[in-house]
């Protein structure tokens, strides 16, 4: 099963992706996480991407598109994938569509998480990353997933905030990109929405204002 997932930063995409992976044999490919790993590892790719990420800008397509298309060729993607964070603009959408068609790979689902922009912003500013597992949900502004003091609510690991999550200008920039329906991320989601019937995949929308278990339930019933 091959899935594209769209949602603004703060909509719970990453957490949802990790849960879907527990249920279906898909590789969870997160473009942002690939960049963060490369930055941590001090690779050339990481060095090239860091300044863009810190500002909340998109990493240039010349770097991002080949990185993702290469990633989708790895063995763990043979049984299917859930692609999260890519495409982020219309050019990436066109290139992905082209590359998949050239390889005869079919999309099964395109999922869009609907969430109000202000709600998404509050969620981002409150989220904390667990040192042991990125997908342990911790958010100081959401009662259901409040950390245990300054420790991860799931495993007690050390928590930190992402640099780009505490910078309001960077969040605004990321959301300007996401909510842009002409050239931005929503334009790339709608690119696929327009092709769903013709190309034979389902376009599904989820109500992202609900709790993670509720959004997960919506998604699982859509995939069933
Ligand atoms: P995320 O973890 O999805 O919020 O991504 C963090 C940052 O990585 C974004 O703000 C961008 O700077 C960069 N990034 C992630 N995915 C892409 C993409 N598809 N195209 C360009 N930049 C990206």
JSON list of C-alpha atoms and ligand atoms in Angstrom, two decimals, residues 9 31-32 35-36 52-53 57-59 64 85-86 88 92 162 164 174, ligand 1:
[
{"chain": "A", "resi": 9, "resn": "UNK", "atom": "CA", "xyz": [3.01, 21.21, 10.81]},
{"chain": "A", "resi": 31, "resn": "UNK", "atom": "CA", "xyz": [11.39, 14.15, 4.62]},
{"chain": "A", "resi": 32, "resn": "UNK", "atom": "CA", "xyz": [11.92, 16.42, 7.66]},
{"chain": "A", "resi": 35, "resn": "UNK", "atom": "CA", "xyz": [17.03, 16.12, 6.97]},
{"chain": "A", "resi": 36, "resn": "UNK", "atom": "CA", "xyz": [17.31, 16.16, 10.78]},
{"chain": "A", "resi": 52, "resn": "UNK", "atom": "CA", "xyz": [16.86, 26.61, 5.15]},
{"chain": "A", "resi": 53, "resn": "UNK", "atom": "CA", "xyz": [15.30, 24.47, 7.85]},
{"chain": "A", "resi": 57, "resn": "UNK", "atom": "CA", "xyz": [12.16, 27.79, 4.27]},
{"chain": "A", "resi": 58, "resn": "UNK", "atom": "CA", "xyz": [11.88, 24.80, 1.99]},
{"chain": "A", "resi": 59, "resn": "UNK", "atom": "CA", "xyz": [15.16, 23.07, 1.20]},
{"chain": "A", "resi": 64, "resn": "UNK", "atom": "CA", "xyz": [14.99, 17.39, -1.84]},
{"chain": "A", "resi": 85, "resn": "UNK", "atom": "CA", "xyz": [6.36, 15.84, 4.28]},
{"chain": "A", "resi": 86, "resn": "UNK", "atom": "CA", "xyz": [6.80, 15.37, 0.54]},
{"chain": "A", "resi": 88, "resn": "UNK", "atom": "CA", "xyz": [5.58, 20.26, -0.30]},
{"chain": "A", "resi": 92, "resn": "UNK", "atom": "CA", "xyz": [7.59, 18.32, -6.19]},
{"chain": "A", "resi": 162, "resn": "UNK", "atom": "CA", "xyz": [13.01, 21.66, 17.87]},
{"chain": "A", "resi": 164, "resn": "UNK", "atom": "CA", "xyz": [12.29, 25.70, 14.26]},
{"chain": "A", "resi": 174, "resn": "UNK", "atom": "CA", "xyz": [6.12, 27.06, 7.22]},
{"chain": "B", "resi": 1, "resn": "LIG", "atom": "P1", "xyz": [9.02, 18.80, 8.91]},
{"chain": "B", "resi": 1, "resn": "LIG", "atom": "O1", "xyz": [9.68, 17.89, 9.89]},
{"chain": "B", "resi": 1, "resn": "LIG", "atom": "O2", "xyz": [8.18, 18.07, 7.92]},
{"chain": "B", "resi": 1, "resn": "LIG", "atom": "O3", "xyz": [8.33, 19.94, 9.57]},
{"chain": "B", "resi": 1, "resn": "LIG", "atom": "O4", "xyz": [10.21, 19.44, 8.05]},
{"chain": "B", "resi": 1, "resn": "LIG", "atom": "C1", "xyz": [11.18, 20.27, 8.64]},
{"chain": "B", "resi": 1, "resn": "LIG", "atom": "C2", "xyz": [11.84, 21.13, 7.59]},
{"chain": "B", "resi": 1, "resn": "LIG", "atom": "O5", "xyz": [12.53, 20.31, 6.63]},
{"chain": "B", "resi": 1, "resn": "LIG", "atom": "C3", "xyz": [10.89, 21.99, 6.75]},
{"chain": "B", "resi": 1, "resn": "LIG", "atom": "O6", "xyz": [10.51, 23.20, 7.39]},
{"chain": "B", "resi": 1, "resn": "LIG", "atom": "C4", "xyz": [11.76, 22.24, 5.51]},
{"chain": "B", "resi": 1, "resn": "LIG", "atom": "O7", "xyz": [12.75, 23.22, 5.78]},
{"chain": "B", "resi": 1, "resn": "LIG", "atom": "C5", "xyz": [12.46, 20.90, 5.33]},
{"chain": "B", "resi": 1, "resn": "LIG", "atom": "N1", "xyz": [11.65, 20.01, 4.47]},
{"chain": "B", "resi": 1, "resn": "LIG", "atom": "C6", "xyz": [10.96, 18.91, 4.82]},
{"chain": "B", "resi": 1, "resn": "LIG", "atom": "N2", "xyz": [10.34, 18.37, 3.77]},
{"chain": "B", "resi": 1, "resn": "LIG", "atom": "C7", "xyz": [10.64, 19.16, 2.71]},
{"chain": "B", "resi": 1, "resn": "LIG", "atom": "C8", "xyz": [10.29, 19.14, 1.33]},
{"chain": "B", "resi": 1, "resn": "LIG", "atom": "N3", "xyz": [9.46, 18.20, 0.83]},
{"chain": "B", "resi": 1, "resn": "LIG", "atom": "N4", "xyz": [10.79, 20.11, 0.53]},
{"chain": "B", "resi": 1, "resn": "LIG", "atom": "C9", "xyz": [11.62, 21.06, 1.01]},
{"chain": "B", "resi": 1, "resn": "LIG", "atom": "N5", "xyz": [11.97, 21.16, 2.30]},
{"chain": "B", "resi": 1, "resn": "LIG", "atom": "C10", "xyz": [11.51, 20.21, 3.14]}
]
